[in-house]
Backbone as numpy.savetxt, mean C-alpha at the origin, in Angstrom:
# Nx Ny Nz CAx CAy CAz Cx Cy Cz
20.14 -4.41 30.83 19.96 -5.23 29.66 18.49 -5.26 29.23
17.61 -5.34 30.18 16.18 -5.36 29.87 15.75 -4.05 29.22
16.39 -2.95 29.65 16.06 -1.65 29.06 16.42 -1.62 27.58
17.56 -2.21 27.19 17.96 -2.24 25.79 16.97 -3.03 24.95
16.54 -4.18 25.47 15.57 -5.00 24.75 14.26 -4.24 24.57
13.86 -3.54 25.61 12.62 -2.77 25.54 12.73 -1.63 24.53
13.87 -0.96 24.52 14.06 0.13 23.56 14.07 -0.37 22.13
14.71 -1.51 21.88 14.74 -2.03 20.51 13.35 -2.47 20.07
12.55 -2.96 20.99 11.19 -3.34 20.68 10.39 -2.10 20.29
10.53 -1.05 21.05 9.83 0.20 20.76 10.28 0.74 19.41
11.60 0.72 19.16 12.12 1.21 17.90 11.59 0.37 16.74
11.53 -0.94 16.92 11.00 -1.82 15.88 9.55 -1.52 15.58
8.79 -1.25 16.60 7.39 -0.91 16.38 7.27 0.41 15.64
8.13 1.33 15.97 8.10 2.64 15.32 8.44 2.49 13.84
9.46 1.70 13.52 9.83 1.48 12.12 8.70 0.81 11.37
8.09 -0.20 11.98 6.98 -0.88 11.35 5.81 0.08 11.14
5.52 0.87 12.15 4.42 1.83 12.03 4.68 2.83 10.90
5.93 3.27 10.76 6.27 4.20 9.68 6.09 3.54 8.32
6.52 2.28 8.20 6.36 1.57 6.93 4.89 1.37 6.59
4.10 0.99 7.59 2.67 0.79 7.36 1.98 2.10 6.99
2.37 3.17 7.65 1.79 4.48 7.36 2.15 4.93 5.94
3.39 4.70 5.53 3.82 5.06 4.18 3.09 4.22 3.14
2.91 2.93 3.41 2.20 2.05 2.49 0.74 2.48 2.36
0.12 2.83 3.48 -1.27 3.28 3.44 -1.40 4.58 2.67
-0.45 5.49 2.86 -0.48 6.76 2.12 -0.32 6.52 0.62
0.57 5.61 0.24 0.76 5.29 -1.19 -0.50 4.66 -1.77
-1.12 3.74 -1.01 -2.35 3.10 -1.48 -3.45 4.13 -1.68
-3.59 5.04 -0.74 -4.60 6.10 -0.86 -4.31 7.01 -2.05
-3.03 7.31 -2.27 -2.64 8.15 -3.40 -3.06 7.51 -4.73
-2.82 6.22 -4.85 -3.19 5.50 -6.07 -4.70 5.49 -6.24
-5.42 5.14 -5.18 -6.88 5.08 -5.25 -7.47 6.45 -5.57
-6.97 7.49 -4.94 -7.48 8.85 -5.20 -7.23 9.25 -6.65
-6.07 8.87 -7.18 -5.77 9.18 -8.58 -6.71 8.46 -9.53
-7.00 7.20 -9.25 -7.93 6.45 -10.09 -9.32 7.08 -10.06
-9.77 7.47 -8.88 -11.10 8.06 -8.76 -11.16 9.44 -9.41
-10.09 10.18 -9.33 -10.06 11.51 -9.94 -10.14 11.41 -11.46
-9.58 10.35 -12.01 -9.62 10.15 -13.46 -11.00 9.85 -14.00
-11.95 9.53 -13.12 -13.31 9.24 -13.57 -14.05 10.51 -14.03
-13.67 11.66 -13.48 -14.30 12.95 -13.80 -15.79 12.94 -13.50
-16.16 12.24 -12.46 -17.54 12.23 -11.98 -17.52 11.81 -10.52
-18.65 11.92 -9.88 -18.75 11.50 -8.49 -18.67 9.97 -8.46
-17.70 9.41 -7.73 -17.55 7.95 -7.72 -18.65 7.26 -6.93
-19.14 6.16 -7.48 -20.11 5.34 -6.77 -19.38 4.46 -5.77
-20.14 3.73 -4.98 -19.54 2.79 -4.03 -18.75 1.73 -4.78
-19.26 1.28 -5.90 -18.57 0.29 -6.73 -17.23 0.85 -7.21
-17.22 2.11 -7.63 -15.99 2.76 -8.06 -14.98 2.82 -6.93
-15.45 3.14 -5.73 -14.55 3.26 -4.58 -13.94 1.91 -4.22
-14.74 0.86 -4.28 -14.23 -0.48 -3.99 -13.23 -0.90 -5.07
-13.56 -0.65 -6.34 -12.66 -0.97 -7.44 -11.32 -0.25 -7.26
-11.36 1.04 -6.94 -10.14 1.83 -6.77 -9.31 1.31 -5.59
-9.97 0.98 -4.49 -9.25 0.48 -3.31 -8.58 -0.87 -3.62
-9.30 -1.76 -4.29 -8.74 -3.08 -4.62 -7.60 -2.96 -5.63
-7.78 -2.12 -6.63 -6.74 -1.93 -7.62 -5.50 -1.31 -6.99
-5.70 -0.33 -6.13 -4.58 0.32 -5.46 -3.82 -0.68 -4.59
-4.53 -1.57 -3.92 -3.87 -2.58 -3.08 -3.02 -3.51 -3.94
-3.54 -3.91 -5.10 -2.77 -4.78 -5.99 -1.53 -4.07 -6.54
-1.69 -2.81 -6.91 -0.55 -2.04 -7.42 0.51 -1.92 -6.33
0.09 -1.64 -5.11 1.03 -1.51 -4.00 1.76 -2.83 -3.75
1.03 -3.94 -3.78 1.68 -5.25 -3.60 2.70 -5.51 -4.70
2.36 -5.15 -5.93 3.29 -5.33 -7.05 4.53 -4.47 -6.86
4.35 -3.22 -6.44 5.49 -2.34 -6.20 6.39 -2.88 -5.10
5.78 -3.39 -4.03 6.56 -3.94 -2.93 7.31 -5.20 -3.36
6.68 -6.05 -4.17 7.34 -7.26 -4.67 8.52 -6.88 -5.55
8.33 -5.90 -6.41 9.41 -5.45 -7.28 10.57 -4.87 -6.47
10.25 -4.14 -5.40 11.29 -3.56 -4.55 12.12 -4.64 -3.87
11.49 -5.80 -3.61 12.21 -6.92 -3.00 12.92 -7.78 -4.05
12.76 -7.43 -5.33 13.39 -8.18 -6.40 12.60 -9.40 -6.83
11.34 -9.46 -6.45 10.49 -10.60 -6.80 9.73 -10.32 -8.10
9.21 -11.39 -8.69 8.43 -11.27 -9.91 7.02 -10.76 -9.55
6.58 -9.75 -10.25 5.25 -9.20 -9.98 4.33 -9.32 -11.18
4.68 -10.18 -12.12 3.90 -10.30 -13.35 2.45 -10.69 -13.08
2.22 -11.63 -12.17 0.85 -12.07 -11.88 0.05 -10.93 -11.24
0.65 -10.20 -10.34 -0.04 -9.07 -9.72 -0.37 -8.01 -10.77
0.58 -7.73 -11.65 0.35 -6.73 -12.70 -0.74 -7.21 -13.66
-0.79 -8.51 -13.93 -1.83 -9.06 -14.79 -3.20 -8.86 -14.14
-3.29 -9.08 -12.84 -4.55 -8.89 -12.14 -4.99 -7.44 -12.16
-4.04 -6.52 -12.12 -4.37 -5.10 -12.16 -5.01 -4.75 -13.49
-4.45 -5.26 -14.58 -4.98 -4.94 -15.90 -6.22 -5.74 -16.18
């Protein structure tokens, strides 16, 4: 019985790790796209702006996927 509990814990961690990895990849994809649209070498300010904007977009996407209202998050993005 203890082995089953241990296996489910490991599996849960693996699922969580996969979700976190996918979310991080999506956030990086958004940030990289924003920086590429600048058509110049991004400054530190640009990089911070892109990272923050990407995080807000990702939160809005996740809220929408759960069926929640994301209007405030989308407003902050714009």
